[in-house]
CSV table of C-alpha atoms and ligand atoms in Angstrom, one decimal:
chain,number,residue,atom,x,y,z
A,1,UNK,CA,38.2,-52.9,74.0
A,2,UNK,CA,41.6,-55.5,73.6
A,3,UNK,CA,41.2,-56.0,69.7
A,4,UNK,CA,42.9,-53.0,68.1
A,5,UNK,CA,41.8,-52.3,64.4
A,6,UNK,CA,44.5,-51.6,61.2
A,7,UNK,CA,44.1,-48.7,59.4
A,8,UNK,CA,46.3,-47.0,56.1
A,9,UNK,CA,47.7,-43.8,57.1
A,10,UNK,CA,46.1,-41.6,53.9
A,11,UNK,CA,46.5,-38.1,55.2
A,12,UNK,CA,48.6,-36.8,58.3
A,13,UNK,CA,48.4,-33.3,60.1
A,14,UNK,CA,50.6,-31.5,62.8
A,15,UNK,CA,48.2,-28.7,63.8
A,16,UNK,CA,51.8,-28.2,66.6
A,17,UNK,CA,49.9,-29.5,69.8
A,18,UNK,CA,50.5,-33.2,68.3
A,19,UNK,CA,51.2,-35.2,65.6
A,20,UNK,CA,48.1,-36.3,63.9
A,21,UNK,CA,46.7,-38.6,60.7
A,22,UNK,CA,43.6,-39.5,59.0
A,23,UNK,CA,43.4,-43.3,58.7
A,24,UNK,CA,41.0,-45.5,56.4
A,25,UNK,CA,40.1,-48.9,58.5
A,26,UNK,CA,38.4,-50.5,55.0
A,27,UNK,CA,35.8,-47.6,54.2
A,28,UNK,CA,35.6,-45.8,57.5
A,29,UNK,CA,37.8,-42.9,57.6
A,30,UNK,CA,39.2,-41.5,61.0
A,31,UNK,CA,41.4,-38.8,63.1
A,32,UNK,CA,44.0,-40.8,64.3
A,33,UNK,CA,46.7,-40.2,66.7
A,34,UNK,CA,50.3,-40.6,65.4
A,35,UNK,CA,52.5,-39.3,68.6
A,36,UNK,CA,54.1,-42.5,68.7
A,37,UNK,CA,54.8,-43.9,65.3
A,38,UNK,CA,57.0,-40.7,64.8
A,39,UNK,CA,58.2,-41.9,61.4
A,40,UNK,CA,55.3,-43.5,60.1
A,41,UNK,CA,54.5,-42.2,56.6
A,42,UNK,CA,51.4,-42.0,54.1
A,43,UNK,CA,50.8,-45.3,52.8
A,44,UNK,CA,51.6,-46.5,56.2
A,45,UNK,CA,49.8,-49.4,58.2
A,46,UNK,CA,49.1,-49.2,61.7
A,47,UNK,CA,47.3,-50.7,64.5
A,48,UNK,CA,45.0,-48.4,66.7
A,49,UNK,CA,43.6,-48.5,69.8
A,50,UNK,CA,41.3,-46.3,71.6
A,51,UNK,CA,42.1,-43.6,68.6
A,52,UNK,CA,45.6,-43.9,68.9
A,53,UNK,CA,48.1,-45.5,65.9
A,54,UNK,CA,50.5,-48.3,68.6
A,55,UNK,CA,52.4,-50.3,66.4
A,56,UNK,CA,53.0,-50.8,62.6
A,57,UNK,CA,51.9,-54.0,60.5
A,58,UNK,CA,53.1,-55.3,57.7
A,59,UNK,CA,50.3,-54.0,54.4
A,60,UNK,CA,49.4,-58.2,53.3
A,61,UNK,CA,48.6,-58.6,57.0
A,62,UNK,CA,46.9,-55.9,57.7
A,63,UNK,CA,44.0,-56.8,54.8
A,64,UNK,CA,43.6,-59.5,56.0
A,65,UNK,CA,43.2,-58.6,59.3
A,66,UNK,CA,40.4,-56.0,58.0
A,67,UNK,CA,38.8,-58.3,55.8
A,68,UNK,CA,38.9,-60.4,58.9
A,69,UNK,CA,37.6,-58.2,61.5
A,70,UNK,CA,34.9,-57.0,58.7
A,71,UNK,CA,33.2,-60.2,58.5
A,72,UNK,CA,33.1,-61.6,62.1
A,73,UNK,CA,30.6,-57.5,61.9
A,74,UNK,CA,34.3,-56.2,64.5
A,75,UNK,CA,35.1,-53.6,62.4
A,76,UNK,CA,31.3,-51.6,63.7
A,77,UNK,CA,32.0,-53.0,67.2
A,78,UNK,CA,35.2,-51.4,66.9
A,79,UNK,CA,34.7,-48.0,65.4
A,80,UNK,CA,31.7,-47.8,65.8
A,81,UNK,CA,30.6,-47.7,62.6
A,82,UNK,CA,29.6,-50.2,59.8
A,83,UNK,CA,31.0,-49.1,56.4
A,84,UNK,CA,28.9,-49.1,53.5
A,85,UNK,CA,28.5,-52.6,51.1
A,86,UNK,CA,29.9,-49.9,47.9
A,87,UNK,CA,33.6,-49.9,49.2
A,88,UNK,CA,36.8,-50.2,47.9
A,89,UNK,CA,39.9,-51.2,49.2
A,90,UNK,CA,42.0,-48.2,48.0
A,91,UNK,CA,44.3,-48.3,45.4
A,92,UNK,CA,47.9,-50.5,46.8
A,93,UNK,CA,51.1,-49.0,47.9
A,94,UNK,CA,52.3,-47.6,44.3
A,95,UNK,CA,55.8,-48.2,45.8
A,96,UNK,CA,57.3,-51.4,45.8
A,97,UNK,CA,59.6,-52.1,48.5
A,98,UNK,CA,61.9,-55.1,47.6
B,1,UNK,CA,28.2,-69.5,59.1
B,2,UNK,CA,31.3,-68.2,60.6
B,3,UNK,CA,32.3,-70.5,63.4
B,4,UNK,CA,34.2,-73.8,63.7
B,5,UNK,CA,34.4,-75.1,60.5
B,6,UNK,CA,34.9,-71.6,58.8
B,7,UNK,CA,38.2,-69.9,59.7
B,8,UNK,CA,39.5,-67.9,57.3
B,9,UNK,CA,42.2,-70.5,56.5
B,10,UNK,CA,40.5,-73.5,57.5
B,11,UNK,CA,43.1,-76.0,56.4
B,12,UNK,CA,46.2,-74.2,58.0
B,13,UNK,CA,44.3,-74.2,61.5
B,14,UNK,CA,43.2,-78.0,60.9
B,15,UNK,CA,47.5,-78.5,60.6
B,16,UNK,CA,47.6,-76.4,63.1
B,17,UNK,CA,45.4,-78.1,65.6
B,18,UNK,CA,46.2,-81.7,64.1
B,19,UNK,CA,49.7,-80.8,65.7
B,20,UNK,CA,49.0,-79.3,68.9
B,21,UNK,CA,46.7,-82.9,69.2
B,22,UNK,CA,49.6,-85.3,67.8
B,23,UNK,CA,51.8,-82.9,70.1
B,24,UNK,CA,49.8,-83.5,73.0
B,25,UNK,CA,50.8,-86.1,75.9
B,26,UNK,CA,48.8,-85.4,79.6
B,27,UNK,CA,46.7,-82.7,80.8
B,28,UNK,CA,47.9,-79.0,80.4
B,29,UNK,CA,46.3,-76.2,81.1
B,30,UNK,CA,46.9,-72.8,79.6
B,31,UNK,CA,45.8,-69.1,80.5
B,32,UNK,CA,44.2,-66.5,77.4
B,33,UNK,CA,46.0,-63.8,80.0
B,34,UNK,CA,43.1,-61.2,77.8
B,35,UNK,CA,39.5,-60.8,77.0
B,36,UNK,CA,40.1,-60.6,73.2
B,37,UNK,CA,41.7,-63.6,73.5
B,38,UNK,CA,39.3,-64.9,74.8
B,39,UNK,CA,36.4,-63.5,73.1
B,40,UNK,CA,38.5,-65.2,69.3
B,41,UNK,CA,38.6,-68.9,71.5
B,42,UNK,CA,35.1,-68.9,72.2
B,43,UNK,CA,33.2,-67.1,69.3
B,44,UNK,CA,35.7,-69.1,66.7
B,45,UNK,CA,35.1,-72.6,68.4
B,46,UNK,CA,38.7,-72.4,69.4
B,47,UNK,CA,38.6,-74.5,72.4
B,48,UNK,CA,36.6,-77.3,70.6
B,49,UNK,CA,39.5,-78.0,67.5
B,50,UNK,CA,41.5,-78.4,71.0
B,51,UNK,CA,42.3,-82.5,72.1
B,52,UNK,CA,40.5,-82.8,75.3
B,53,UNK,CA,43.5,-82.8,77.7
B,54,UNK,CA,44.3,-79.1,76.8
B,55,UNK,CA,42.3,-76.8,79.1
B,56,UNK,CA,42.2,-73.1,78.4
B,57,UNK,CA,42.2,-71.0,81.4
B,58,UNK,CA,40.6,-67.9,80.9
B,59,UNK,CA,42.4,-64.8,82.2
B,60,UNK,CA,41.4,-61.2,84.5
B,61,UNK,CA,42.8,-59.6,80.9
B,62,UNK,CA,39.7,-57.1,80.4
B,63,UNK,CA,40.0,-54.0,81.7
B,64,UNK,CA,35.7,-53.5,82.0
B,65,UNK,CA,35.8,-56.6,84.3
B,66,UNK,CA,38.6,-55.8,86.7
B,67,UNK,CA,37.8,-52.3,87.1
B,68,UNK,CA,38.0,-52.5,91.3
B,69,UNK,CA,34.1,-51.8,92.3
B,70,UNK,CA,34.5,-48.7,94.1
B,71,UNK,CA,36.4,-47.0,90.6
B,72,UNK,CA,33.0,-47.5,89.2
B,73,UNK,CA,30.6,-45.9,92.6
B,74,UNK,CA,33.6,-43.2,92.2
B,75,UNK,CA,32.7,-42.5,88.9
B,76,UNK,CA,28.6,-42.8,89.3
B,77,UNK,CA,29.0,-40.0,91.8
B,78,UNK,CA,31.1,-37.7,89.8
B,79,UNK,CA,28.9,-37.9,87.0
B,80,UNK,CA,25.7,-37.2,88.8
B,81,UNK,CA,27.5,-33.9,89.2
B,82,UNK,CA,25.8,-30.7,87.8
B,83,UNK,CA,28.5,-28.8,85.6
B,84,UNK,CA,29.7,-31.9,85.3
B,85,UNK,CA,30.3,-33.7,81.4
B,86,UNK,CA,31.8,-37.3,82.4
B,87,UNK,CA,33.2,-39.7,79.1
B,88,UNK,CA,34.1,-43.1,78.9
B,89,UNK,CA,34.6,-46.0,76.5
B,90,UNK,CA,31.4,-47.1,76.0
B,91,UNK,CA,31.9,-50.5,77.1
B,92,UNK,CA,31.4,-49.1,80.6
B,93,UNK,CA,28.3,-47.9,80.5
B,94,UNK,CA,26.3,-50.8,81.5
B,95,UNK,CA,29.0,-52.3,84.3
B,96,UNK,CA,27.5,-52.3,87.8
B,97,UNK,CA,28.1,-50.0,90.7
B,98,UNK,CA,26.6,-50.8,94.0
B,99,UNK,CA,23.2,-49.6,93.0
B,100,UNK,CA,23.4,-48.5,89.6
B,101,UNK,CA,24.7,-48.2,86.1
B,102,UNK,CA,26.0,-44.8,84.0
B,103,UNK,CA,23.3,-45.6,82.1
B,104,UNK,CA,21.3,-45.4,84.5
B,105,UNK,CA,22.6,-42.1,85.8
B,106,UNK,CA,23.1,-41.3,82.1
B,107,UNK,CA,19.2,-41.7,81.6
B,108,UNK,CA,18.8,-39.3,85.3
B,109,UNK,CA,20.0,-36.2,83.7
B,110,UNK,CA,23.8,-37.3,84.3
B,111,UNK,CA,25.8,-35.5,81.3
B,112,UNK,CA,27.4,-38.7,80.5
B,113,UNK,CA,28.7,-38.9,77.0
B,114,UNK,CA,30.7,-42.1,75.4
B,115,UNK,CA,33.5,-41.1,73.3
B,116,UNK,CA,36.1,-43.1,71.1
B,117,UNK,CA,39.5,-41.9,72.3
B,118,UNK,CA,40.4,-39.9,74.9
B,119,UNK,CA,41.4,-36.4,73.1
B,120,UNK,CA,37.5,-36.1,72.1
B,121,UNK,CA,37.2,-36.3,76.1
B,122,UNK,CA,40.1,-33.2,76.3
B,123,UNK,CA,37.9,-31.3,73.0
B,124,UNK,CA,34.6,-31.5,74.9
B,125,UNK,CA,37.0,-29.5,78.3
B,126,UNK,CA,37.9,-27.1,75.1
B,127,UNK,CA,34.3,-26.4,73.8
B,128,UNK,CA,32.8,-26.3,77.4
B,129,UNK,CA,35.3,-23.9,79.7
B,130,UNK,CA,32.4,-23.3,82.2
B,131,UNK,CA,32.6,-27.5,82.0
B,132,UNK,CA,34.1,-29.6,84.6
B,133,UNK,CA,35.4,-32.3,81.7
B,134,UNK,CA,36.0,-36.2,83.5
B,135,UNK,CA,37.4,-39.4,82.2
B,136,UNK,CA,37.7,-42.7,83.0
B,137,UNK,CA,41.1,-43.6,82.9
B,138,UNK,CA,40.6,-47.4,82.4
B,139,UNK,CA,42.2,-50.4,81.1
B,140,UNK,CA,45.8,-52.2,80.5
B,141,UNK,CA,49.2,-51.1,78.7
B,142,UNK,CA,47.5,-50.7,75.4
B,143,UNK,CA,45.1,-48.2,76.5
B,144,UNK,CA,47.6,-46.2,78.8
B,145,UNK,CA,49.0,-44.5,76.0
B,146,UNK,CA,46.2,-42.6,74.7
B,147,UNK,CA,44.8,-41.5,78.3
B,148,UNK,CA,48.6,-40.6,79.0
B,149,UNK,CA,48.9,-38.7,75.9
B,150,UNK,CA,45.1,-37.1,76.9
B,151,UNK,CA,46.3,-35.5,79.9
B,152,UNK,CA,50.0,-34.1,78.8
B,153,UNK,CA,48.0,-32.2,76.4
B,154,UNK,CA,45.7,-30.7,79.0
B,155,UNK,CA,48.4,-29.6,81.0
B,156,UNK,CA,49.7,-28.6,78.2
B,157,UNK,CA,47.3,-26.4,77.1
B,158,UNK,CA,46.6,-25.8,80.7
B,159,UNK,CA,42.9,-26.8,81.3
B,160,UNK,CA,41.9,-26.2,84.0
B,161,UNK,CA,38.6,-28.3,83.7
B,162,UNK,CA,39.7,-31.3,82.4
B,163,UNK,CA,40.6,-34.4,85.2
B,164,UNK,CA,41.1,-38.2,84.7
B,165,UNK,CA,39.4,-40.9,87.5
B,166,UNK,CA,42.1,-43.2,86.6
B,167,UNK,CA,42.4,-46.9,86.9
B,168,UNK,CA,45.0,-48.6,84.8
B,169,UNK,CA,46.4,-52.1,85.1
B,170,UNK,CA,49.1,-54.0,84.9
B,171,UNK,CA,49.3,-57.5,83.1
B,172,UNK,CA,53.2,-58.6,84.6
B,173,UNK,CA,52.0,-57.7,88.1
B,174,UNK,CA,49.2,-60.2,87.2
B,175,UNK,CA,50.8,-63.5,86.0
B,176,UNK,CA,53.0,-62.5,88.6
B,177,UNK,CA,50.1,-62.8,91.7
B,178,UNK,CA,48.6,-65.7,89.4
B,179,UNK,CA,52.1,-67.8,89.6
B,180,UNK,CA,52.2,-67.2,93.5
B,181,UNK,CA,49.2,-68.2,94.4
B,182,UNK,CA,48.7,-71.8,96.4
B,183,UNK,CA,45.9,-72.7,93.9
B,184,UNK,CA,47.1,-72.0,90.9
B,185,UNK,CA,46.4,-74.4,87.9
B,186,UNK,CA,48.2,-72.7,85.2
B,187,UNK,CA,50.7,-74.1,83.3
B,188,UNK,CA,51.7,-71.4,80.7
B,189,UNK,CA,50.5,-68.2,80.0
B,190,UNK,CA,49.6,-66.5,76.4
B,191,UNK,CA,50.6,-63.1,76.5
B,192,UNK,CA,48.7,-60.1,75.7
B,193,UNK,CA,49.4,-59.1,72.1
B,194,UNK,CA,48.4,-56.0,72.1
B,195,UNK,CA,49.6,-54.9,75.5
B,196,UNK,CA,53.3,-56.2,73.7
B,197,UNK,CA,53.2,-53.9,71.3
B,198,UNK,CA,53.1,-50.9,73.6
B,199,UNK,CA,55.9,-52.6,76.2
B,200,UNK,CA,57.6,-55.1,73.9
B,201,UNK,CA,58.8,-57.8,76.2
B,202,UNK,CA,61.7,-57.1,78.6
B,203,UNK,CA,59.7,-57.5,81.3
B,204,UNK,CA,59.0,-60.9,80.5
B,205,UNK,CA,62.1,-63.3,80.9
B,206,UNK,CA,62.3,-63.0,84.0
B,207,UNK,CA,59.2,-63.7,85.0
B,208,UNK,CA,59.2,-67.1,82.8
B,209,UNK,CA,62.2,-68.3,84.6
B,210,UNK,CA,61.5,-67.3,88.1
B,211,UNK,CA,58.2,-69.2,87.4
B,212,UNK,CA,59.7,-71.8,85.1
B,213,UNK,CA,56.1,-71.0,82.8
B,214,UNK,CA,56.1,-71.2,79.0
B,215,UNK,CA,54.6,-66.7,78.4
B,216,UNK,CA,54.0,-67.1,74.4
B,217,UNK,CA,52.9,-63.7,73.1
B,218,UNK,CA,49.9,-64.4,71.0
B,219,UNK,CA,47.5,-62.7,68.7
B,220,UNK,CA,43.4,-62.1,68.4
B,221,UNK,CA,42.7,-64.2,65.1
B,222,UNK,CA,41.9,-67.4,65.3
B,223,UNK,CA,44.4,-68.5,63.8
B,224,UNK,CA,47.6,-66.2,66.2
B,225,UNK,CA,45.5,-68.0,69.7
B,226,UNK,CA,46.0,-72.0,67.7
B,227,UNK,CA,49.8,-71.2,67.3
B,228,UNK,CA,50.1,-69.3,70.6
B,229,UNK,CA,48.8,-72.8,71.6
B,230,UNK,CA,50.7,-74.9,69.5
B,231,UNK,CA,53.9,-73.2,70.4
B,232,UNK,CA,52.8,-73.3,74.6
B,233,UNK,CA,52.5,-76.8,74.2
B,234,UNK,CA,55.6,-77.9,72.5
B,235,UNK,CA,57.6,-75.8,75.7
B,236,UNK,CA,55.5,-77.6,77.8
B,237,UNK,CA,56.3,-80.9,76.1
B,238,UNK,CA,59.9,-80.6,76.3
B,239,UNK,CA,59.7,-79.1,79.6
B,240,UNK,CA,60.6,-75.2,78.7
B,241,UNK,CA,59.8,-72.2,80.1
B,242,UNK,CA,61.1,-69.4,77.5
B,243,UNK,CA,59.4,-66.6,76.0
B,244,UNK,CA,58.2,-66.3,72.6
B,245,UNK,CA,57.1,-63.8,69.9
B,246,UNK,CA,54.4,-65.8,68.5
B,247,UNK,CA,52.6,-62.0,67.0
B,248,UNK,CA,56.0,-60.4,65.2
B,249,UNK,CA,53.9,-58.3,63.1
B,250,UNK,CA,53.1,-56.4,65.4
B,251,UNK,CA,55.5,-56.8,68.8
B,252,UNK,CA,59.0,-56.3,69.0
B,253,UNK,CA,60.8,-57.0,71.6
B,254,UNK,CA,61.3,-53.1,72.9
B,255,UNK,CA,57.7,-52.1,72.1
B,256,UNK,CA,56.9,-48.5,71.7
B,257,UNK,CA,59.7,-46.5,73.8
B,258,UNK,CA,57.6,-43.2,72.9
B,259,UNK,CA,54.7,-44.1,74.2
B,260,UNK,CA,57.0,-46.1,77.1
B,261,UNK,CA,59.0,-42.7,77.1
B,262,UNK,CA,55.3,-40.5,77.5
B,263,UNK,CA,53.7,-43.0,80.5
B,264,UNK,CA,56.6,-42.8,82.4
B,265,UNK,CA,56.5,-39.1,82.9
B,266,UNK,CA,52.5,-39.4,83.1
B,267,UNK,CA,52.2,-41.8,85.6
B,268,UNK,CA,53.5,-44.2,88.8
B,269,UNK,CA,53.3,-47.2,89.5
B,270,UNK,CA,50.6,-47.5,92.1
B,271,UNK,CA,49.4,-51.0,94.4
B,272,UNK,CA,45.0,-51.5,92.9
B,273,UNK,CA,42.2,-53.7,93.9
B,274,UNK,CA,41.5,-55.9,90.5
B,275,UNK,CA,37.4,-56.6,91.4
B,276,UNK,CA,36.3,-59.9,92.5
B,277,UNK,CA,40.8,-60.7,93.2
B,278,UNK,CA,41.8,-58.0,95.5
B,279,UNK,CA,45.1,-55.2,95.8
B,280,UNK,CA,47.4,-57.0,94.0
B,281,UNK,CA,51.0,-55.0,94.7
B,282,UNK,CA,52.4,-52.5,92.6
B,283,UNK,CA,49.6,-53.6,89.2
B,284,UNK,CA,49.0,-50.9,88.1
B,285,UNK,CA,49.4,-46.5,87.6
B,286,UNK,CA,48.3,-43.9,88.5
B,287,UNK,CA,48.8,-40.1,87.9
B,288,UNK,CA,52.2,-39.1,88.7
B,289,UNK,CA,52.7,-35.8,90.9
B,290,UNK,CA,53.8,-32.7,87.9
B,291,UNK,CA,50.7,-34.5,86.8
B,292,UNK,CA,48.0,-34.3,90.2
B,293,UNK,CA,46.0,-31.9,89.8
B,294,UNK,CA,44.5,-33.5,86.2
B,295,UNK,CA,43.4,-36.5,89.1
B,296,UNK,CA,39.8,-36.6,89.5
B,297,UNK,CA,39.7,-38.2,92.9
B,298,UNK,CA,41.5,-34.8,93.9
B,299,UNK,CA,39.1,-32.6,92.2
B,300,UNK,CA,36.0,-33.8,93.4
B,301,UNK,CA,35.7,-34.9,97.4
B,302,UNK,CA,34.8,-38.8,96.4
B,303,UNK,CA,36.5,-40.6,99.4
B,304,UNK,CA,33.4,-41.3,101.1
B,305,UNK,CA,32.6,-44.8,98.6
B,306,UNK,CA,30.6,-47.5,100.4
B,307,UNK,CA,30.7,-50.3,98.2
B,308,UNK,CA,28.0,-53.1,97.8
B,309,UNK,CA,29.2,-56.4,95.7
B,310,UNK,CA,26.3,-58.9,94.3
B,311,UNK,CA,26.6,-61.8,96.7
B,312,UNK,CA,26.0,-63.8,94.1
B,313,UNK,CA,28.8,-63.3,91.3
B,314,UNK,CA,31.6,-65.3,91.4
B,315,UNK,CA,33.6,-63.2,88.9
B,316,UNK,CA,36.6,-63.3,91.1
B,317,UNK,CA,36.8,-66.9,90.6
B,318,UNK,CA,36.0,-66.5,87.1
B,319,UNK,CA,39.1,-63.9,87.0
B,320,UNK,CA,41.7,-66.2,88.3
B,321,UNK,CA,40.8,-69.4,86.0
B,322,UNK,CA,39.5,-71.1,89.4
B,323,UNK,CA,35.9,-72.5,88.0
B,324,UNK,CA,34.3,-71.6,84.5
B,325,UNK,CA,31.7,-69.2,84.1
B,326,UNK,CA,29.2,-72.5,83.4
B,327,UNK,CA,30.2,-73.6,87.0
B,328,UNK,CA,28.4,-70.1,88.5
B,329,UNK,CA,24.4,-71.6,89.4
B,330,UNK,CA,23.6,-67.9,88.0
B,331,UNK,CA,25.0,-68.1,84.6
B,332,UNK,CA,22.7,-67.9,82.0
B,333,UNK,CA,19.4,-68.0,84.5
B,334,UNK,CA,19.0,-64.7,86.2
B,335,UNK,CA,22.7,-63.4,85.2
B,336,UNK,CA,23.2,-63.0,81.4
B,337,UNK,CA,24.2,-60.1,79.3
B,338,UNK,CA,21.2,-58.2,79.3
B,339,UNK,CA,20.8,-58.6,82.9
B,340,UNK,CA,24.3,-58.8,84.2
B,341,UNK,CA,25.1,-59.8,88.0
B,342,UNK,CA,29.5,-58.7,87.5
B,343,UNK,CA,31.5,-57.5,84.6
B,344,UNK,CA,32.3,-60.4,83.8
B,345,UNK,CA,28.9,-60.7,82.2
B,346,UNK,CA,28.8,-57.0,81.1
B,347,UNK,CA,31.2,-56.4,79.0
B,348,UNK,CA,31.6,-58.9,75.3
B,349,UNK,CA,35.5,-59.5,76.3
B,350,UNK,CA,34.6,-60.7,79.2
B,351,UNK,CA,34.5,-64.9,79.8
B,352,UNK,CA,30.9,-64.6,81.3
B,353,UNK,CA,29.8,-62.7,78.2
B,354,UNK,CA,31.4,-64.5,75.9
B,355,UNK,CA,30.5,-68.0,77.3
B,356,UNK,CA,27.0,-67.6,77.0
B,357,UNK,CA,26.8,-65.7,73.8
B,358,UNK,CA,29.2,-68.2,71.5
B,359,UNK,CA,29.0,-71.3,73.7
B,360,UNK,CA,26.1,-72.1,72.6
B,361,UNK,CA,26.1,-71.5,69.0
B,362,UNK,CA,28.9,-73.6,68.9
B,363,UNK,CA,27.0,-76.5,70.3
B,364,UNK,CA,24.6,-75.9,67.4
B,365,UNK,CA,27.0,-76.1,65.0
B,366,UNK,CA,27.5,-79.2,66.7
B,367,UNK,CA,24.5,-80.8,66.0
B,368,UNK,CA,23.9,-79.3,62.3
B,369,UNK,CA,27.1,-80.8,61.6
B,370,UNK,CA,25.9,-83.8,62.9
B,371,UNK,CA,22.3,-83.8,61.3
B,372,UNK,CA,24.4,-83.8,58.0
B,373,UNK,CA,26.9,-85.9,58.4
C,401,SF4,S1,27.9,-65.9,85.3
C,401,SF4,FE1,27.3,-63.8,86.5
C,401,SF4,S2,26.5,-63.9,88.6
C,401,SF4,FE2,27.9,-65.6,87.7
C,401,SF4,S3,30.4,-65.4,88.1
C,401,SF4,FE3,29.2,-64.3,86.1
C,401,SF4,S4,29.2,-62.1,86.0
C,401,SF4,FE4,29.3,-63.2,88.2
């Protein structure tokens, strides 16, 4: 329960109740509550625990952690789903930070 | 092959381990607070890389393990009621109560459901207005913001059929209690990175200076854990006792202020019993007065619970670092992950399960390496 998986924000929505987002975790997409990262935007990476984004993380660290979790079979353990073999990571963010 | 030799960055791991070996002049006992770290240490064989003077002690940081038996029994009683949908994270289902577990209640016809997020439980309450939906709200500061939001949203929507059985525990009072124990052997802490991603680490400097103990905020990947150990050893050898952040890519000093604000609104500090340890003052959260209507303990009468702990299980001593899982006579014999006596064997993050699942693999690996050498 302690591990928190990093995912990429691919879509943000607000149902009037709470800010939600769709996040991509190495091929698995899940709805995540974004209430605790009020200024996160599409393309950001966040650490997610029990369906809540709790902290931002940079893309390189996120990709590295995801790859590692996948190797160890932890993605399945944490998300309850197995990413399919065909999966390719989403294209890198077109915006470059300098 | 994922163990010992195959860290993603083996070269860096070896370099860190070499540095630790070089620095170490005597025995040091370091506690990793979080079960996720124990898991990482055992899975990756980090303990095998360290010099024999460094002793890793497994801390109480497994939410599933430390949830008191009384709470499990209350959960079982509520889950067995007709007209109740009882929701929980998957790893709670096999935690033994006094005479059964949630899985058993489910197989006997109770409506027990595994959810990925507490918001899923709120959703179920919306979908099933004629049922009472109860969520088992356990965990440390990492999980608490999610549970706080679930109750907050239920109240905002005026749901009268949602409630939470709350059993939250907090890390800083646990560190304090461990250091105050007359039998304490812990000399430094690897703090639990994801707890700190929510809470920051502004609560830690007074703890470090009062108990003269180094505290290093540490992540969960093998290199994170090794780096945390390296920093602890460096401080110990230098006689320092500072708080250091070795998980900067996720943790800031302030933590997540938005989450802390809602936590303060929804929860209030309370004394908490920790399974196998006993009551630690002000070591947990309960629902605040404003949210008392959503407290499952107020909604259902579960006051008349009699608990019965397995007399063989020594998980209390394991959780406090007094014994290693393998010191327990039942370990690996009567007690295995398939037939667990105590919570530390049930949860995959529990110290007993981590020893059971990975201890052997590490040993096999060593034999294999020797054969090929
Ligand atoms: S091995 Fe089993 S019986 Fe022994 S302390 Fe661990 S959980 Fe309890």
